[in-house]
Amino acid sequence: MKLTGSQIFVKSLQEEEVDIIFGYPGGAVIDIYDELHKSNFRHILGRHEQGVVHAADGYARASGKVGACIVTSGPGATNTVTGIANAYMDSIPIVVFTGQVPTTLIGTDAFQEADITGITRPCTKHNFLVRRVEDLAETIKDAFNIARSGRPGPVLVDLPKDVMQAVTDYKPVSRLSSTDPAHKPDLTRLPDVLDLMSVAKRPVILLGGGVILGKASDELREFARSVRIPVTSTLMGLGAFPGTDSLWLGMLGMHGTYFANMAISKCDVLIAIGVRFDDRVTSKIDTFAPNAKVIHIDVDPASIDKNVRTDISIISDCRPALQLINNMIKGKRFAVPEGQHDDWLRQISQWRSEGPLTYCHSSDVIKPQFVVEKLYELTQGNAIIATEVGQNQMWAAQFYKFDHPNTFLSSGGLGTMGYGFPAAIGAQLAFPDKLVVDIAGDGSIQMNIQELATAVQYNLPVKIVILNNGYLGMVRQWQELFYEKRYSHTDMTFQPDFVRLAEAYNVVGLRATRPEEVEPVLRQGLSTPRTVIMDFHVSRQEGVYPMVRPGDSIAEMDLGGREMIN
Amino acid sequence: MEKKAHIFSLLVNNKPDVLARISGILGGRGYNIDSLCVNTTMSPETSKIVLTTTGDQATITKIEKQLNKLVDVLQVSDLTEDDSVQSEMALIRMKVTKENKPELLKAVETFKARILIMGPVCCIIELSGKPDEIESTLAHLKTMGIEDTVRTGTIALKK
Ligand SMILES: Cc1ncc(C[n+]2csc(CCOP(=O)(O)OP(=O)(O)O)c2C)c(N)n1
C-alpha cells in the first residue's frame, strides 16, 4: 500500500490505539493536519503549546496510557520544552511530535527552524529526527514503546515536512521493537528482603510515583495490610495507598506530616518502592532514615544508590515484585510474627496525637486548608485533583485524602506553575464523566489561563478552585521565614477580577470572601456541568506547615507557630 | 573513596547525534571525560567509543548506569587495566637544533617512536604505547623542546 508520510502518521497512531491527540497547527505540520482532518482523527486544539503538552501529560497520568501531541516547528516546538521537561522529571509517558523544516533546509537557519532534538536531548527519554519516510512507521512504534516501557518518559519525534509529503510502501510494524535498554529485571535478592522484613521491629513503607506508573497500587495495598506496615508516600505517590487507611501516615518530606517524618527518622527497615529519593523528600541526606536498613525496589537501575545507599535492591517493575512478595506471604513462606510491630504502631499513634496535621481555624477569613477540606468532604475523595505549584499544591497534598491511584496530578519534579489546569483538561478528556478539579494559586493559574478557551470549546466541565492569597505564596513564605519578611516582588499588587475573566471566556465565575460562603460556592460550582472558576479569597499570609528548613534533617520540623517539636 | 581512572568501551548505534547524547548525559551530571575516541566498527550500523574518566567506584557505577539508559548505547563495558589491552598514539612536533638533534634521534630510537617528517628547524614524531608510557616519554622529550602535541586518547580492547 502506497501512503504519504502524513497518512502513515495517522495509521501509526491508530495502530498504537491513540484515541485523542492534543495539538496546535502551523506551516511545518500542515500536511499532517490535512490528514487529521480527512481521517476525522480526534484532535484537541489547545491555546499554547505548553498547555498542549501538559494536557497530554494529564491525560497520561489520569488514564495510565501514553499521551500524544503534535505541534509545528520552530516556536511551536520550543514552546513544548517546559511541558516535556515536566513529563521527564515525573517519568510520564508522552510522545511529542514536532514539525520540522524540509530535510533539504535543515541546518540552513530556515524560517521556523529550531534544532528541537538538540534542545530536548537532556529532557527526553529519547528523541528522533525522521529523515526518510521509510523509517517513519517504525520510528513511531519505537517512540511509543520507549515512552511506556521501563521507567516511562517523554519521547519526541521530529518530522520534516518533506518526509511527511513523501510516499512509500506502508505495512504496519509488527515486531516488538526496541524497548527500554535499562529494563532488565533483577529479583535475585527477593528472599533477602523477606528475611529482613521478618526481623524488622519498626518498618515503614515509602512509596513513590513508580507504584502508580507501574500500576501496582492493588498489590501494594495487599502487601502493606497483610504485614501491617505503616505507609508514607512522596508527592508523586499520593493515591497509591488510601488516604483513609489506618496504616496511612500521609506524605513525608519538606511539608510532610510530623508522624511520617518521625516514622522515617526512627524506622529500622525502610521499604522504598518506586521512589527516587528526591531532595524535597530526604532533605539532609545523612540524617535520612539514619537507623534503617534500606530496601529499594525500582525499575530504573540508575535510581538505585543514586542518592540513598541501599542495603538490598530489587530492579523490577513494582507490580511483579510485589506480586511475588504477596505470593510468598500467601504461601506462608514468610510471615511477620504476631504483634511484632505493635509497639511501633503504638509509637506512631502517639506521634499522630502529638503532632496532628492541622491549622488554626478562623471565622473571619477563609483558611485555604479549610477550602481543601471542604472540597474533600463534598467530593468524598472521588474527584481527580490536579494542582498548580506552590502552597496550593502542598495544601492539596496534605488536606485532600486520595484513595485511588491516578487521581492526583501534580508537577512534582519540575514544579511547573501552570501545569495543573491544562493537565486537568487532559484528565477530563480521559474521563468525561468524572469530576476534575484544579486546585490553583492566583499566580499559577495565570500561567496557562488561555486554556479556558480549550475547556469551553470542548465542553469540558473542569472546575478551578483558586486559593487566592494575592501573593506568590510559597515564595512569600520563604521570604517570611528566611529573608526577614522582605517580600521582594511576591505581592501581586494587580490581579484580574477572576469572576469577570470567567465571564469573558463564557465560563461560570463564583467568588467567596467569607468562611461561610465556602461551602455554598463549592456546592454550586461542583454541581454546575460547565467549566467553573471558584475564586476563594483566603487569608493572605497563611503558611504551609509542617516545614523542614532546606538542609535540615526531616526530623526537625517547624510546625508553624504552634510549637517546634525536636 | 579512592579515585581511579576508568575505561568505558561503548558499542553504540552509528548515528549523528550519539556522541552528543553521551557527552550530554555525562556533562549534564558533572562527570568529566578525560579522553574520548570514536570510530567505526566492522559493521556500518555501529560505532565504538572508548572513553576514560576518573572517579571513585560509586561515581563510576552511576556513570555506567546513566550510559546504559541511552537508547542508542547498545553495550557498556567497564574495562580495567588488567582485563584489557590499552594503547594510545601521540604526534609530537619538536624543535630541531644542531645541539639537540643527536639526542633526539637517540630518544626516538629508545622509545620506538617514528619520525614522520624531518625539517630544518622542527620534526614531527609519532609515538604509540600505553598511556602511561606516552606520559613518561613526553616528560622526557619535554626537556628537548616540544612545540606541540596531539594525542588520540586511550583505546582499549578486552583480552
Ligand atoms: C514556571 C515557574 N516559575 C516560577 C516558579 C517559582 N515559584 C514556586 S511557587 C511560586 C508561587 C506560586 O504562587 P501561586 O500560584 O499564587 O500559589 P501559592 O503559593 O500562593 O499557593 C513560585 C513563583 C515556579 N515554580 N514555576
PDB file of C-alpha atoms in Angstrom, chain A residues 157-371:
ATOM      1  CA  VAL A 157       9.706  12.724  17.192  1.00  0.00           C
ATOM      2  CA  ASP A 158      10.754  15.485  14.802  1.00  0.00           C
ATOM      3  CA  LEU A 159       9.000  15.281  11.427  1.00  0.00           C
ATOM      4  CA  PRO A 160      10.460  17.211   8.486  1.00  0.00           C
ATOM      5  CA  LYS A 161       7.823  18.495   6.115  1.00  0.00           C
ATOM      6  CA  ASP A 162       9.140  16.732   3.009  1.00  0.00           C
ATOM      7  CA  VAL A 163       9.241  13.397   4.825  1.00  0.00           C
ATOM      8  CA  MET A 164       5.554  13.761   5.574  1.00  0.00           C
ATOM      9  CA  GLN A 165       4.789  14.569   1.921  1.00  0.00           C
ATOM     10  CA  ALA A 166       6.880  11.724   0.512  1.00  0.00           C
ATOM     11  CA  VAL A 167       5.281   8.418  -0.464  1.00  0.00           C
ATOM     12  CA  THR A 168       6.342   4.907   0.425  1.00  0.00           C
ATOM     13  CA  ASP A 169       5.069   1.373   0.767  1.00  0.00           C
ATOM     14  CA  TYR A 170       3.372   1.034   4.116  1.00  0.00           C
ATOM     15  CA  LYS A 171       2.981  -2.085   6.171  1.00  0.00           C
ATOM     16  CA  PRO A 172       2.091  -1.977   9.842  1.00  0.00           C
ATOM     17  CA  VAL A 173       5.115  -2.631  12.020  1.00  0.00           C
ATOM     18  CA  SER A 174       4.536  -5.889  13.790  1.00  0.00           C
ATOM     19  CA  ARG A 175       7.807  -6.610  15.513  1.00  0.00           C
ATOM     20  CA  LEU A 176       8.041  -5.559  19.111  1.00  0.00           C
ATOM     21  CA  SER A 177      10.767  -3.051  18.534  1.00  0.00           C
ATOM     22  CA  SER A 178      13.363  -1.750  20.935  1.00  0.00           C
ATOM     23  CA  THR A 179      12.174  -1.286  24.447  1.00  0.00           C
ATOM     24  CA  ASP A 180      13.838   0.317  27.370  1.00  0.00           C
ATOM     25  CA  PRO A 181      17.532  -0.526  27.286  1.00  0.00           C
ATOM     26  CA  ALA A 182      17.918  -0.418  31.047  1.00  0.00           C
ATOM     27  CA  HIS A 183      14.967  -2.721  31.597  1.00  0.00           C
ATOM     28  CA  LYS A 184      16.495  -5.906  32.933  1.00  0.00           C
ATOM     29  CA  PRO A 185      14.603  -7.136  35.991  1.00  0.00           C
ATOM     30  CA  ASP A 186      16.724  -8.464  38.809  1.00  0.00           C
ATOM     31  CA  LEU A 187      14.717 -10.205  41.509  1.00  0.00           C
ATOM     32  CA  THR A 188      17.528 -12.324  42.888  1.00  0.00           C
ATOM     33  CA  ARG A 189      17.528 -10.657  46.266  1.00  0.00           C
ATOM     34  CA  LEU A 190      13.842 -11.068  46.983  1.00  0.00           C
ATOM     35  CA  PRO A 191      14.434 -13.737  49.680  1.00  0.00           C
ATOM     36  CA  ASP A 192      16.762 -11.329  51.496  1.00  0.00           C
ATOM     37  CA  VAL A 193      14.004  -8.738  51.501  1.00  0.00           C
ATOM     38  CA  LEU A 194      11.697 -11.172  53.239  1.00  0.00           C
ATOM     39  CA  ASP A 195      14.373 -12.148  55.763  1.00  0.00           C
ATOM     40  CA  LEU A 196      14.914  -8.540  56.651  1.00  0.00           C
ATOM     41  CA  MET A 197      11.204  -7.844  56.924  1.00  0.00           C
ATOM     42  CA  SER A 198      10.657 -10.765  59.217  1.00  0.00           C
ATOM     43  CA  VAL A 199      13.008  -9.329  61.827  1.00  0.00           C
ATOM     44  CA  ALA A 200      12.042  -5.674  61.414  1.00  0.00           C
ATOM     45  CA  LYS A 201      10.579  -4.120  64.535  1.00  0.00           C
ATOM     46  CA  ARG A 202       9.989  -0.648  63.163  1.00  0.00           C
ATOM     47  CA  PRO A 203       9.397  -0.966  59.416  1.00  0.00           C
ATOM     48  CA  VAL A 204       7.978   1.719  57.133  1.00  0.00           C
ATOM     49  CA  ILE A 205       6.931   1.532  53.510  1.00  0.00           C
ATOM     50  CA  LEU A 206       7.830   4.566  51.444  1.00  0.00           C
ATOM     51  CA  LEU A 207       6.076   4.554  48.105  1.00  0.00           C
ATOM     52  CA  GLY A 208       6.534   6.845  45.150  1.00  0.00           C
ATOM     53  CA  GLY A 209       5.225   7.630  41.698  1.00  0.00           C
ATOM     54  CA  GLY A 210       6.680   4.366  40.412  1.00  0.00           C
ATOM     55  CA  VAL A 211       3.888   2.451  42.137  1.00  0.00           C
ATOM     56  CA  ILE A 212       1.292   4.424  40.199  1.00  0.00           C
ATOM     57  CA  LEU A 213       3.226   4.311  36.932  1.00  0.00           C
ATOM     58  CA  GLY A 214       3.772   0.582  37.433  1.00  0.00           C
ATOM     59  CA  LYS A 215       0.047   0.054  38.140  1.00  0.00           C
ATOM     60  CA  ALA A 216       0.896  -1.679  41.392  1.00  0.00           C
ATOM     61  CA  SER A 217      -1.483   0.015  43.840  1.00  0.00           C
ATOM     62  CA  ASP A 218      -3.600  -3.079  44.457  1.00  0.00           C
ATOM     63  CA  GLU A 219      -0.541  -5.211  45.101  1.00  0.00           C
ATOM     64  CA  LEU A 220       0.916  -2.577  47.397  1.00  0.00           C
ATOM     65  CA  ARG A 221      -2.295  -2.351  49.418  1.00  0.00           C
ATOM     66  CA  GLU A 222      -2.433  -6.101  49.805  1.00  0.00           C
ATOM     67  CA  PHE A 223       1.194  -6.209  50.877  1.00  0.00           C
ATOM     68  CA  ALA A 224       1.063  -3.376  53.442  1.00  0.00           C
ATOM     69  CA  ARG A 225      -2.142  -4.639  55.002  1.00  0.00           C
ATOM     70  CA  SER A 226      -1.088  -8.248  55.229  1.00  0.00           C
ATOM     71  CA  VAL A 227       2.119  -7.401  57.084  1.00  0.00           C
ATOM     72  CA  ARG A 228       0.678  -4.347  58.893  1.00  0.00           C
ATOM     73  CA  ILE A 229       3.443  -1.972  57.961  1.00  0.00           C
ATOM     74  CA  PRO A 230       2.641   1.765  58.021  1.00  0.00           C
ATOM     75  CA  VAL A 231       2.857   3.580  54.705  1.00  0.00           C
ATOM     76  CA  THR A 232       4.077   7.011  53.721  1.00  0.00           C
ATOM     77  CA  SER A 233       4.450   8.432  50.253  1.00  0.00           C
ATOM     78  CA  THR A 234       6.155  11.057  48.189  1.00  0.00           C
ATOM     79  CA  LEU A 235       4.043  13.720  46.498  1.00  0.00           C
ATOM     80  CA  MET A 236       4.080  11.628  43.337  1.00  0.00           C
ATOM     81  CA  GLY A 237       2.795   8.523  45.082  1.00  0.00           C
ATOM     82  CA  LEU A 238      -0.357  10.047  46.567  1.00  0.00           C
ATOM     83  CA  GLY A 239      -3.359   7.869  45.808  1.00  0.00           C
ATOM     84  CA  ALA A 240      -1.403   4.628  45.519  1.00  0.00           C
ATOM     85  CA  PHE A 241      -2.343   3.828  49.119  1.00  0.00           C
ATOM     86  CA  PRO A 242      -5.701   5.018  50.510  1.00  0.00           C
ATOM     87  CA  GLY A 243      -5.548   8.283  52.427  1.00  0.00           C
ATOM     88  CA  THR A 244      -8.289   6.911  54.668  1.00  0.00           C
ATOM     89  CA  ASP A 245      -6.483   3.731  55.738  1.00  0.00           C
ATOM     90  CA  SER A 246      -5.344   3.421  59.340  1.00  0.00           C
ATOM     91  CA  LEU A 247      -1.832   2.473  58.199  1.00  0.00           C
ATOM     92  CA  TRP A 248      -1.561   5.684  56.207  1.00  0.00           C
ATOM     93  CA  LEU A 249       0.912   8.247  57.539  1.00  0.00           C
ATOM     94  CA  GLY A 250       0.429  10.967  54.958  1.00  0.00           C
ATOM     95  CA  MET A 251       3.115  12.463  52.771  1.00  0.00           C
ATOM     96  CA  LEU A 252       6.693  12.774  54.013  1.00  0.00           C
ATOM     97  CA  GLY A 253       9.398  15.324  53.317  1.00  0.00           C
ATOM     98  CA  MET A 254       9.671  19.077  53.424  1.00  0.00           C
ATOM     99  CA  HIS A 255       5.942  19.537  54.030  1.00  0.00           C
ATOM    100  CA  GLY A 256       5.295  16.010  55.206  1.00  0.00           C
ATOM    101  CA  THR A 257       3.323  15.151  58.311  1.00  0.00           C
ATOM    102  CA  TYR A 258       5.057  15.144  61.675  1.00  0.00           C
ATOM    103  CA  PHE A 259       4.350  11.456  62.140  1.00  0.00           C
ATOM    104  CA  ALA A 260       5.526  10.400  58.677  1.00  0.00           C
ATOM    105  CA  ASN A 261       8.803  12.250  59.077  1.00  0.00           C
ATOM    106  CA  MET A 262       9.289  10.873  62.580  1.00  0.00           C
ATOM    107  CA  ALA A 263       8.499   7.348  61.442  1.00  0.00           C
ATOM    108  CA  ILE A 264      11.115   7.595  58.693  1.00  0.00           C
ATOM    109  CA  SER A 265      13.643   9.039  61.095  1.00  0.00           C
ATOM    110  CA  LYS A 266      13.196   6.234  63.626  1.00  0.00           C
ATOM    111  CA  CYS A 267      12.453   3.200  61.479  1.00  0.00           C
ATOM    112  CA  ASP A 268      14.755   0.200  61.411  1.00  0.00           C
ATOM    113  CA  VAL A 269      13.768  -1.050  57.964  1.00  0.00           C
ATOM    114  CA  LEU A 270      12.717   1.239  55.142  1.00  0.00           C
ATOM    115  CA  ILE A 271      10.992  -0.416  52.210  1.00  0.00           C
ATOM    116  CA  ALA A 272      11.181   2.105  49.399  1.00  0.00           C
ATOM    117  CA  ILE A 273       9.102   1.253  46.343  1.00  0.00           C
ATOM    118  CA  GLY A 274       9.130   3.245  43.112  1.00  0.00           C
ATOM    119  CA  VAL A 275      10.863   6.271  44.574  1.00  0.00           C
ATOM    120  CA  ARG A 276      13.977   8.167  43.543  1.00  0.00           C
ATOM    121  CA  PHE A 277      14.804   9.927  46.851  1.00  0.00           C
ATOM    122  CA  ASP A 278      14.422  13.485  45.650  1.00  0.00           C
ATOM    123  CA  ASP A 279      15.918  16.153  47.946  1.00  0.00           C
ATOM    124  CA  ARG A 280      12.463  17.530  48.815  1.00  0.00           C
ATOM    125  CA  VAL A 281      11.819  14.095  50.316  1.00  0.00           C
ATOM    126  CA  THR A 282      15.112  13.337  52.026  1.00  0.00           C
ATOM    127  CA  SER A 283      16.275  16.835  52.924  1.00  0.00           C
ATOM    128  CA  LYS A 284      19.685  16.386  54.617  1.00  0.00           C
ATOM    129  CA  ILE A 285      20.699  13.047  53.190  1.00  0.00           C
ATOM    130  CA  ASP A 286      22.901  11.738  56.015  1.00  0.00           C
ATOM    131  CA  THR A 287      20.151  12.145  58.575  1.00  0.00           C
ATOM    132  CA  PHE A 288      17.527  10.476  56.393  1.00  0.00           C
ATOM    133  CA  ALA A 289      16.339   7.200  57.905  1.00  0.00           C
ATOM    134  CA  PRO A 290      19.636   7.084  59.811  1.00  0.00           C
ATOM    135  CA  ASN A 291      18.985   3.813  61.627  1.00  0.00           C
ATOM    136  CA  ALA A 292      17.364   1.930  58.815  1.00  0.00           C
ATOM    137  CA  LYS A 293      18.353  -0.863  56.545  1.00  0.00           C
ATOM    138  CA  VAL A 294      17.082   0.283  53.188  1.00  0.00           C
ATOM    139  CA  ILE A 295      15.299  -1.960  50.705  1.00  0.00           C
ATOM    140  CA  HIS A 296      14.799  -0.268  47.359  1.00  0.00           C
ATOM    141  CA  ILE A 297      12.533  -1.639  44.649  1.00  0.00           C
ATOM    142  CA  ASP A 298      12.627   0.334  41.423  1.00  0.00           C
ATOM    143  CA  VAL A 299      12.519  -0.276  37.701  1.00  0.00           C
ATOM    144  CA  ASP A 300      15.370   2.121  36.983  1.00  0.00           C
ATOM    145  CA  PRO A 301      18.787   0.771  37.980  1.00  0.00           C
ATOM    146  CA  ALA A 302      20.125   4.337  37.842  1.00  0.00           C
ATOM    147  CA  SER A 303      17.839   5.284  40.757  1.00  0.00           C
ATOM    148  CA  ILE A 304      19.409   2.676  42.987  1.00  0.00           C
ATOM    149  CA  ASP A 305      22.204   4.080  45.150  1.00  0.00           C
ATOM    150  CA  LYS A 306      21.935   7.433  43.360  1.00  0.00           C
ATOM    151  CA  ASN A 307      21.046   9.458  46.454  1.00  0.00           C
ATOM    152  CA  VAL A 308      20.455   6.971  49.264  1.00  0.00           C
ATOM    153  CA  ARG A 309      22.687   3.923  49.755  1.00  0.00           C
ATOM    154  CA  THR A 310      20.597   0.782  49.795  1.00  0.00           C
ATOM    155  CA  ASP A 311      21.186  -2.490  51.583  1.00  0.00           C
ATOM    156  CA  ILE A 312      19.063  -4.593  49.267  1.00  0.00           C
ATOM    157  CA  SER A 313      17.920  -3.544  45.840  1.00  0.00           C
ATOM    158  CA  ILE A 314      15.417  -5.149  43.523  1.00  0.00           C
ATOM    159  CA  ILE A 315      15.411  -3.912  39.965  1.00  0.00           C
ATOM    160  CA  SER A 316      11.947  -4.568  38.657  1.00  0.00           C
ATOM    161  CA  ASP A 317       8.616  -3.080  37.786  1.00  0.00           C
ATOM    162  CA  CYS A 318       6.837  -2.599  41.103  1.00  0.00           C
ATOM    163  CA  ARG A 319       3.947  -4.874  40.224  1.00  0.00           C
ATOM    164  CA  PRO A 320       5.701  -8.195  39.524  1.00  0.00           C
ATOM    165  CA  ALA A 321       7.999  -7.656  42.503  1.00  0.00           C
ATOM    166  CA  LEU A 322       5.066  -7.036  44.846  1.00  0.00           C
ATOM    167  CA  GLN A 323       3.099  -9.909  43.340  1.00  0.00           C
ATOM    168  CA  LEU A 324       5.951 -12.276  44.126  1.00  0.00           C
ATOM    169  CA  ILE A 325       6.207 -10.985  47.676  1.00  0.00           C
ATOM    170  CA  ASN A 326       2.446 -11.310  48.143  1.00  0.00           C
ATOM    171  CA  ASN A 327       2.517 -14.855  46.828  1.00  0.00           C
ATOM    172  CA  MET A 328       5.218 -15.773  49.279  1.00  0.00           C
ATOM    173  CA  ILE A 329       3.157 -14.322  52.096  1.00  0.00           C
ATOM    174  CA  LYS A 330       0.062 -16.180  50.920  1.00  0.00           C
ATOM    175  CA  GLY A 331       2.028 -19.400  50.532  1.00  0.00           C
ATOM    176  CA  LYS A 332       3.140 -18.981  54.148  1.00  0.00           C
ATOM    177  CA  ARG A 333       6.739 -18.858  53.021  1.00  0.00           C
ATOM    178  CA  PHE A 334       7.077 -15.745  55.026  1.00  0.00           C
ATOM    179  CA  ALA A 335       5.273 -14.211  57.974  1.00  0.00           C
ATOM    180  CA  VAL A 336       5.751 -11.438  60.449  1.00  0.00           C
ATOM    181  CA  PRO A 337       5.472 -12.837  63.977  1.00  0.00           C
ATOM    182  CA  GLU A 338       2.180 -11.847  65.570  1.00  0.00           C
ATOM    183  CA  GLY A 339       2.365  -8.500  67.331  1.00  0.00           C
ATOM    184  CA  GLN A 340       5.910  -7.719  66.184  1.00  0.00           C
ATOM    185  CA  HIS A 341       5.014  -4.190  65.081  1.00  0.00           C
ATOM    186  CA  ASP A 342       2.604  -3.389  67.902  1.00  0.00           C
ATOM    187  CA  ASP A 343       4.969  -1.179  69.868  1.00  0.00           C
ATOM    188  CA  TRP A 344       5.919   0.618  66.728  1.00  0.00           C
ATOM    189  CA  LEU A 345       2.328   1.217  65.690  1.00  0.00           C
ATOM    190  CA  ARG A 346       1.631   2.476  69.197  1.00  0.00           C
ATOM    191  CA  GLN A 347       4.580   4.863  68.958  1.00  0.00           C
ATOM    192  CA  ILE A 348       3.253   6.139  65.671  1.00  0.00           C
ATOM    193  CA  SER A 349      -0.203   6.767  67.147  1.00  0.00           C
ATOM    194  CA  GLN A 350       1.447   8.774  69.842  1.00  0.00           C
ATOM    195  CA  TRP A 351       3.260  10.926  67.289  1.00  0.00           C
ATOM    196  CA  ARG A 352      -0.010  11.237  65.461  1.00  0.00           C
ATOM    197  CA  SER A 353      -1.704  12.744  68.506  1.00  0.00           C
ATOM    198  CA  GLU A 354       1.298  14.898  69.434  1.00  0.00           C
ATOM    199  CA  GLY A 355       1.647  16.489  66.031  1.00  0.00           C
ATOM    200  CA  PRO A 356      -1.526  16.078  64.022  1.00  0.00           C
ATOM    201  CA  LEU A 357      -1.903  17.672  60.627  1.00  0.00           C
ATOM    202  CA  THR A 358      -3.944  20.741  61.394  1.00  0.00           C
ATOM    203  CA  TYR A 359      -4.202  24.535  61.129  1.00  0.00           C
ATOM    204  CA  CYS A 360      -5.694  27.474  63.025  1.00  0.00           C
ATOM    205  CA  HIS A 361      -9.344  27.757  62.105  1.00  0.00           C
ATOM    206  CA  SER A 362     -10.936  31.155  61.631  1.00  0.00           C
ATOM    207  CA  SER A 363     -14.435  32.519  61.389  1.00  0.00           C
ATOM    208  CA  ASP A 364     -13.292  35.839  59.878  1.00  0.00           C
ATOM    209  CA  VAL A 365     -11.136  34.840  56.963  1.00  0.00           C
ATOM    210  CA  ILE A 366     -11.183  31.845  54.694  1.00  0.00           C
ATOM    211  CA  LYS A 367      -8.386  29.461  55.527  1.00  0.00           C
ATOM    212  CA  PRO A 368      -7.040  27.805  52.365  1.00  0.00           C
ATOM    213  CA  GLN A 369      -6.776  24.465  54.166  1.00  0.00           C
ATOM    214  CA  PHE A 370     -10.466  24.773  55.029  1.00  0.00           C
ATOM    215  CA  VAL A 371     -11.351  25.085  51.339  1.00  0.00           C
TER     216      VAL A 371
END
